[in-house]
Coordinates of C-alpha atoms in Angstrom, one line a residue:
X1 CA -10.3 -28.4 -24.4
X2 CA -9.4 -26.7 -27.5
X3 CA -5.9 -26.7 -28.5
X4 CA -3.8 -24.4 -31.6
X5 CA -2.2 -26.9 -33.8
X6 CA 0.7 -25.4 -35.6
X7 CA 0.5 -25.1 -39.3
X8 CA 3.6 -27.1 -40.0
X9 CA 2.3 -30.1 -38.1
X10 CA -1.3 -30.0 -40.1
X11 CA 1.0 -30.1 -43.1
X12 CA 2.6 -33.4 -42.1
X13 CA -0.3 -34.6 -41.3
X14 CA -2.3 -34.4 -44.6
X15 CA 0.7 -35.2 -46.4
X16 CA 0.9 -39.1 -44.6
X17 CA -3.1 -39.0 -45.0
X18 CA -2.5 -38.5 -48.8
X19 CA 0.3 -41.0 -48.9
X20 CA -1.8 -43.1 -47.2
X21 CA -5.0 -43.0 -49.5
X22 CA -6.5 -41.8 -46.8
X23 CA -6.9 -38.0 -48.4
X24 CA -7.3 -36.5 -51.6
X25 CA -5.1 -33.4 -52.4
X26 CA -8.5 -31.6 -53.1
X27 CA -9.4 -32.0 -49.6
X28 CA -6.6 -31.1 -48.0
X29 CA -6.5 -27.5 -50.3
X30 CA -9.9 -27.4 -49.5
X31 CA -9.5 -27.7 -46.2
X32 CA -6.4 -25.4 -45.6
X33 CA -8.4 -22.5 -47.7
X34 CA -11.3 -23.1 -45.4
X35 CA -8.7 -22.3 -42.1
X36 CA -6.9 -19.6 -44.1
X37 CA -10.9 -18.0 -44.6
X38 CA -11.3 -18.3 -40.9
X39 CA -8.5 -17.5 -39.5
X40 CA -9.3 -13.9 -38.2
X41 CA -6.8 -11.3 -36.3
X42 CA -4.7 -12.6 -33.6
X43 CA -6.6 -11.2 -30.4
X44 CA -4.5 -9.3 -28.2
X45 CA -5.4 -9.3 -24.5
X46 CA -8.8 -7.7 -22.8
X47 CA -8.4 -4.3 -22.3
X48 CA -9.2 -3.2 -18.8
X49 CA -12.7 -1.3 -18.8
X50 CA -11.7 2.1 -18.0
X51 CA -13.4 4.7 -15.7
X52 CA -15.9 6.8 -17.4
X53 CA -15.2 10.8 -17.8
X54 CA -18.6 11.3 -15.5
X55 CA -17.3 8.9 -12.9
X56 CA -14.0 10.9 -12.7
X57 CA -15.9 14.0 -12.5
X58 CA -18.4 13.5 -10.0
X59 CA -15.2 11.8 -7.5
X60 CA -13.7 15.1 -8.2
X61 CA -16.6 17.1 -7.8
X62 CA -17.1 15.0 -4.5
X63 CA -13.4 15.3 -3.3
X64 CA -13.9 19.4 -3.6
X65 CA -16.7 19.3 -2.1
X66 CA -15.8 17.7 1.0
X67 CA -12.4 19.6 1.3
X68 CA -14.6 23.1 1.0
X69 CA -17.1 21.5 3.6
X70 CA -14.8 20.2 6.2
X71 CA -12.6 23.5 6.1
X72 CA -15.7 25.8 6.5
X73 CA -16.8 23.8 8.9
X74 CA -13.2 23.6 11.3
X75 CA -13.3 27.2 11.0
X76 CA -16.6 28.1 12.4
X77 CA -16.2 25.2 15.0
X78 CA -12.8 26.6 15.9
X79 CA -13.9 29.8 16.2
X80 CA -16.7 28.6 19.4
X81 CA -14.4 25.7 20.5
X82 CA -13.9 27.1 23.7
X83 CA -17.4 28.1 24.3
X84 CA -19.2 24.6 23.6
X85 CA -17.7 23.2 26.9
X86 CA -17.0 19.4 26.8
X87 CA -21.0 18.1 26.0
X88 CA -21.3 20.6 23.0
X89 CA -17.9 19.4 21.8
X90 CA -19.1 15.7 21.8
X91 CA -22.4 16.5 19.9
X92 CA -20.7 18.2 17.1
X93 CA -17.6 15.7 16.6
X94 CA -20.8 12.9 17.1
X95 CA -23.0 14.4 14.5
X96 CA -20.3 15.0 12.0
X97 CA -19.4 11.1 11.9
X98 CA -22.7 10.4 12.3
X99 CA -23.2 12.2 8.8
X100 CA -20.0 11.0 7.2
X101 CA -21.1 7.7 8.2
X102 CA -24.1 7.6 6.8
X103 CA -23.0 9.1 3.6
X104 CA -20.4 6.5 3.2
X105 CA -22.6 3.6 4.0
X106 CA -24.9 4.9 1.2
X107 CA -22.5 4.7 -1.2
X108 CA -21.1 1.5 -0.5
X109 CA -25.1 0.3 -0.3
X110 CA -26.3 1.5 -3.6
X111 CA -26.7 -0.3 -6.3
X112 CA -25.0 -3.4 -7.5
X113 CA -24.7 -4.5 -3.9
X114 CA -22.2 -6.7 -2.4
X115 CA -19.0 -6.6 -0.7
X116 CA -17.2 -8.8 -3.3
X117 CA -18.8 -6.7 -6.6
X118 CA -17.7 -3.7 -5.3
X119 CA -13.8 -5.2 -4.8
X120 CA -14.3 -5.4 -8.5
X121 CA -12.5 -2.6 -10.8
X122 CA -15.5 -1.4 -12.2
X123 CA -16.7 -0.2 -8.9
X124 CA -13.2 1.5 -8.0
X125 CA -14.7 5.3 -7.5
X126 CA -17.6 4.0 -5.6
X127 CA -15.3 2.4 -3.5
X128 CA -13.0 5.1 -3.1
X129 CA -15.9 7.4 -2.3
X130 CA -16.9 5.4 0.1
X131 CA -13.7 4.7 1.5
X132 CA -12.9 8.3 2.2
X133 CA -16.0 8.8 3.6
X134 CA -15.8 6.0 6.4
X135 CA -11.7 6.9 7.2
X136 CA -12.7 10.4 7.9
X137 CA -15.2 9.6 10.1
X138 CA -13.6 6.9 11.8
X139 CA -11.1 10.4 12.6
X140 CA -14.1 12.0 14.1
X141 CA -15.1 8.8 16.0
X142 CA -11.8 8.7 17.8
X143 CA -12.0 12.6 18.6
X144 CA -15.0 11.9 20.1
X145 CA -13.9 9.7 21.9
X146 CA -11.0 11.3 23.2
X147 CA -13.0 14.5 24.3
X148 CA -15.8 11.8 25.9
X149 CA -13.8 10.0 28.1
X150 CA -11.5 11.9 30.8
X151 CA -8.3 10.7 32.5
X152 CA -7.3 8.4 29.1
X153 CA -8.3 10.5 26.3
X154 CA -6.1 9.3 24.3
X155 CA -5.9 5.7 24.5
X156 CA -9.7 6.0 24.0
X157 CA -9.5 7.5 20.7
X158 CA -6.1 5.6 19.4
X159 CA -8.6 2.0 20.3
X160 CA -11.4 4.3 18.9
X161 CA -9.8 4.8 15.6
X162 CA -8.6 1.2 15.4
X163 CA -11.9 -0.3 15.4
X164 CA -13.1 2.3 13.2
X165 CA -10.8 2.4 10.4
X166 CA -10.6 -1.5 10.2
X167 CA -14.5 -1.4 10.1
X168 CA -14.0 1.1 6.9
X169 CA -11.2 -0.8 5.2
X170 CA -13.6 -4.0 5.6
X171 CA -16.6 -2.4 3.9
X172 CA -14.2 -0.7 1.7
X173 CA -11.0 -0.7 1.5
X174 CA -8.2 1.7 -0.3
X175 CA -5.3 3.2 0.7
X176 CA -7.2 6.1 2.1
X177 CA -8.0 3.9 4.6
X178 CA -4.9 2.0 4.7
X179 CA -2.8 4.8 5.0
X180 CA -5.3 6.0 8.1
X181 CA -5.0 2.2 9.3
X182 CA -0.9 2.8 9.8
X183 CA -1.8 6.0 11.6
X184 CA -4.1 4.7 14.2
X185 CA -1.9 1.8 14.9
X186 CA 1.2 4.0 15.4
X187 CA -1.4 6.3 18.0
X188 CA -2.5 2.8 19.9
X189 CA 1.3 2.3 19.9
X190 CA 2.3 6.0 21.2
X191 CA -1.3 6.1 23.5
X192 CA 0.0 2.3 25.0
X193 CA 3.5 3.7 25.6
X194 CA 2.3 7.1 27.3
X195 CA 0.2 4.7 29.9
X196 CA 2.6 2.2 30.3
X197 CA 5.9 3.6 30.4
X198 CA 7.7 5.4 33.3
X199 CA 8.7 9.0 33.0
X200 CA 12.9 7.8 32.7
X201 CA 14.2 9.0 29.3
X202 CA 15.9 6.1 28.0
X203 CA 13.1 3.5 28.9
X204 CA 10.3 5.6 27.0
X205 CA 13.4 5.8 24.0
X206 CA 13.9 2.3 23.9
X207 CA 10.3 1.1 23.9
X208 CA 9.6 3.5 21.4
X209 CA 12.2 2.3 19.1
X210 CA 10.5 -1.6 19.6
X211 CA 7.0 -0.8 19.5
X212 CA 7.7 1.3 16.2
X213 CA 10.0 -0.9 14.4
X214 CA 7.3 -3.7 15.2
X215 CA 4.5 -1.9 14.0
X216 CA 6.3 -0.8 10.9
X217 CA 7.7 -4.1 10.0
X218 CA 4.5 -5.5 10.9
X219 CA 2.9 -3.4 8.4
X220 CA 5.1 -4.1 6.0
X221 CA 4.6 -7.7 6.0
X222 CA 1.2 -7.7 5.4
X223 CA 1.2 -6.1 2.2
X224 CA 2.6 -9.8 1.6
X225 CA -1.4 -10.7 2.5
X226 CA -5.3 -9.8 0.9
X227 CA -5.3 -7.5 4.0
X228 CA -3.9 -4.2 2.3
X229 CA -5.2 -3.9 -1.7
X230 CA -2.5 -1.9 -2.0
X231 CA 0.9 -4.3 -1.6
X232 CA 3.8 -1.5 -2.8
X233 CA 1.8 1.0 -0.6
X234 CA 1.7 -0.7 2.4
X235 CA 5.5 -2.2 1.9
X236 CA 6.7 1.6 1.9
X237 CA 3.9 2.9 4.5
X238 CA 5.9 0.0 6.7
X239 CA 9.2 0.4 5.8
X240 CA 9.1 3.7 6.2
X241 CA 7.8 3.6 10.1
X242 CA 10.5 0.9 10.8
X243 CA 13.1 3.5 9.5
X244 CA 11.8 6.2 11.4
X245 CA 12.3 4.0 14.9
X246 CA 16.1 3.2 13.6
X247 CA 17.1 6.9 12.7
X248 CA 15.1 8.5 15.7
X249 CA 17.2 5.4 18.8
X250 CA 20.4 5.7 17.1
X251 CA 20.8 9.7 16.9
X252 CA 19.4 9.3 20.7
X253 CA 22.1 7.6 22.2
X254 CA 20.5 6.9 25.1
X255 CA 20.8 2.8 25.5
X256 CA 19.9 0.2 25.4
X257 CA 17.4 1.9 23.1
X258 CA 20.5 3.0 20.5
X259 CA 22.0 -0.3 20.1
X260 CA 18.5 -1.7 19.8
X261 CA 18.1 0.9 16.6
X262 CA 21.1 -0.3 15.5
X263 CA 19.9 -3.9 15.1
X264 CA 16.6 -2.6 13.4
X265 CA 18.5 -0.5 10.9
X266 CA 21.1 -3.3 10.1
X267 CA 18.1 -5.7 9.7
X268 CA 16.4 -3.4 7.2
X269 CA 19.8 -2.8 4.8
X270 CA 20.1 -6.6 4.7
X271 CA 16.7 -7.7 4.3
X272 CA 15.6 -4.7 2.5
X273 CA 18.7 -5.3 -0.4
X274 CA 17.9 -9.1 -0.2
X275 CA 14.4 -8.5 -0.6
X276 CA 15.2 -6.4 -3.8
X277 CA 17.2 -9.1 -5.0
X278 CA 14.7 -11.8 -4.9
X279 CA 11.3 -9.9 -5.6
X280 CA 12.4 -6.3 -7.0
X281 CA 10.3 -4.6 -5.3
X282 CA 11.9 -0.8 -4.9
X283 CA 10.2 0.2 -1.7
X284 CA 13.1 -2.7 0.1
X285 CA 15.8 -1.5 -2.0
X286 CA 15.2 2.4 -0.9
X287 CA 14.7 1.2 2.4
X288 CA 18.0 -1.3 2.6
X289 CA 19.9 2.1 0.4
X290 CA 18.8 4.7 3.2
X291 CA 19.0 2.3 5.9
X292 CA 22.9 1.7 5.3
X293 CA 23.3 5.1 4.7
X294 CA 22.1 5.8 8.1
X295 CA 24.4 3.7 9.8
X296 CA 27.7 4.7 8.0
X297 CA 26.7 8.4 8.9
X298 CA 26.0 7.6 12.4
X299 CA 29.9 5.6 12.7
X300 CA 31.2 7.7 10.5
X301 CA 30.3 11.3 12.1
X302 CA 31.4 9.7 15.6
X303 CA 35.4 9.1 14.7
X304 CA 35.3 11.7 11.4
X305 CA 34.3 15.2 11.0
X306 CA 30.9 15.9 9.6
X307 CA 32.2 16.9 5.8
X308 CA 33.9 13.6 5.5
X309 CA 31.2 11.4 6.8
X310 CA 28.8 13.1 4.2
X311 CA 31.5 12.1 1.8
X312 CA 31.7 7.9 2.7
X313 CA 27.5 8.4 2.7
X314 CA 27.2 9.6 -0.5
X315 CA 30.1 7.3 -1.9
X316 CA 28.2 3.8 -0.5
X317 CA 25.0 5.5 -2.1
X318 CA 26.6 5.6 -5.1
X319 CA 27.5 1.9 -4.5
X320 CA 24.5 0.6 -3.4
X321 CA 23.0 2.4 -6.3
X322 CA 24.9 1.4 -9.3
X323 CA 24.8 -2.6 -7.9
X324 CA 21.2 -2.5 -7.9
X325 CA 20.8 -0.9 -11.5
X326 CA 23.2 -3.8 -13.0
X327 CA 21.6 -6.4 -10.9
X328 CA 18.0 -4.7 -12.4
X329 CA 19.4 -4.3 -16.2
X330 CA 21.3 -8.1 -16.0
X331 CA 17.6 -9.4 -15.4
X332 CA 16.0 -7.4 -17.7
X333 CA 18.5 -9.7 -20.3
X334 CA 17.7 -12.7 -18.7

């Protein structure tokens, strides 16, 4: 292993060498000119390889392309929706993620080829390309689905786009297809809820309020894992579903689905802040911040009129606020 010795230290050293006898004074000059002569510029660390101007264009290019294609195309398909009947619609949503599927797999395929080399950041608009491809037609898949099979169209396409968009995100992943991953899991969620629950108000309430704050937290804790490349993405993708579930049982009042909400949102204020505190990661903070907010609005606006409740929201805002930017700035100094 090769180790820096510090000049002061290779000083001391040729002076007990000379003191010894060991070492003439000629060779230690000689030798200190000699490391002086080859002692180049410190060498600051590797710049990343950046994306090449063509590379950029031609993901634009592609990106255009595709929005231009897929609107031209819903519009003359929406225009003869009603007159394809059920086996036309199937061939056309088929054939489109047929070709969408093909074109992704293409690019993924091509040249250097390998799952693990095109993880790699020189590959990052393949990927993407790619990536975008397969989400969208993992869309198309579930359509299909839903218009093939009768009775349970929707749970057919919610399982549908599950399979499909984790099969993208393995060949390759991005937060295309993560964000698209979220959605399908929150349609399994809503498509298992429809079949499963009752018609009665507050049971549908309250297992909407679990199921979401599950899948959201869920979600949140695997951008924790390799599963999502993108960790702050997924952490605020999650967050932000586990919010939703708080805010949507506790304005609904309908129980035991509120106080459930009530739980989730008091769980996300302290473990969001507490998450801040230990990893400063913002997505937990904005989530903790919002969280709280929620639930001093919600007691608040129940005992005080609207105007004041505002008022105590914005005020433990403020709070919350200024405590995190002097918890951020004191370990900035440390």
């Amino acid at each position: 292993m090769r180790q820096s010795i510090p000049r002061e230290q290779l000083m001391g050293a040729l002076d007990r060498l000379q003191a010894a006898g060991t070492w003439s004074p000629e060779q230690a000059t000689a030798l200190l000119d000699e490391l002086d002569r080859g002692a180049g510029p410190p060498e600051g660390p590797p710049r990343p390889a950046g994306v090449p101007l063509s590379s950029r264009l031609a993901e634009a290019a592609a990106y255009a392309g595709a929005a231009l294609v897929g609107a031209a195309g819903a519009v003359l398909v929406g225009q003869r929706w009603e007159e394809l009947g059920r086996p036309g619609r199937v061939a056309v949503l088929a054939g489109i993620t047929l070709v969408l599927a093909v074109v992704g797999l293409a690019v993924a395929a091509v040249r250097p080829r390998g799952r693990q080399i095109m993880l790699g950041p020189e590959h990052a608009v393949r990927r993407r390309l790619a990536s975008t491809s397969l989400t969208i037609a993992a869309g198309t898949a579930a359509g299909t689905a839903g218009v093939l099979v009768t009775g349970h169209g929707l749970l057919a396409a919610a399982v549908t786009a599950v399979v499909a968009v984790a099969a993208a995100h393995w060949v390759a992943p991005s937060a295309v297809s993560e964000t698209a991953g979220l959605g399908a899991v929150c349609l399994l969620a809503i498509a298992v809820l429809d079949e499963a629950t009752p018609d009665q108000e507050s049971t549908t309430a309250t297992a909407m309020v679990l199921a979401f704050a599950a899948v959201g937290l869920g979600w949140a804790a695997l951008s924790r894992t390799r599963v999502l490349t993108v960790p702050t993405l997924g952490l605020s993708l999650g967050l932000v579903v586990a919010l939703y579930a708080g805010t949507i049982g506790v304005f609904a009042e309908l129980q035991p689905g509120a106080a459930i909400a009530v739980g989730v949102l008091a769980v996300l204020a302290v473990g969001g802040l507490a998450y801040y505190v230990r990893t400063a990661e913002w997505p937990a903070a904005v989530a903790g911040v919002l969280a709280l907010a929620i639930l001093v609005l919600k007691f608040s606006s129940d005992s005080l009129s609207p105007v004041v409740a505002v008022f105590l929201t914005g005020l433990v805002l403020l709070g919350v606020g200024a405590l995190l930017l002097v918890r951020r700035r004191a370990a900035g100094r440390r």
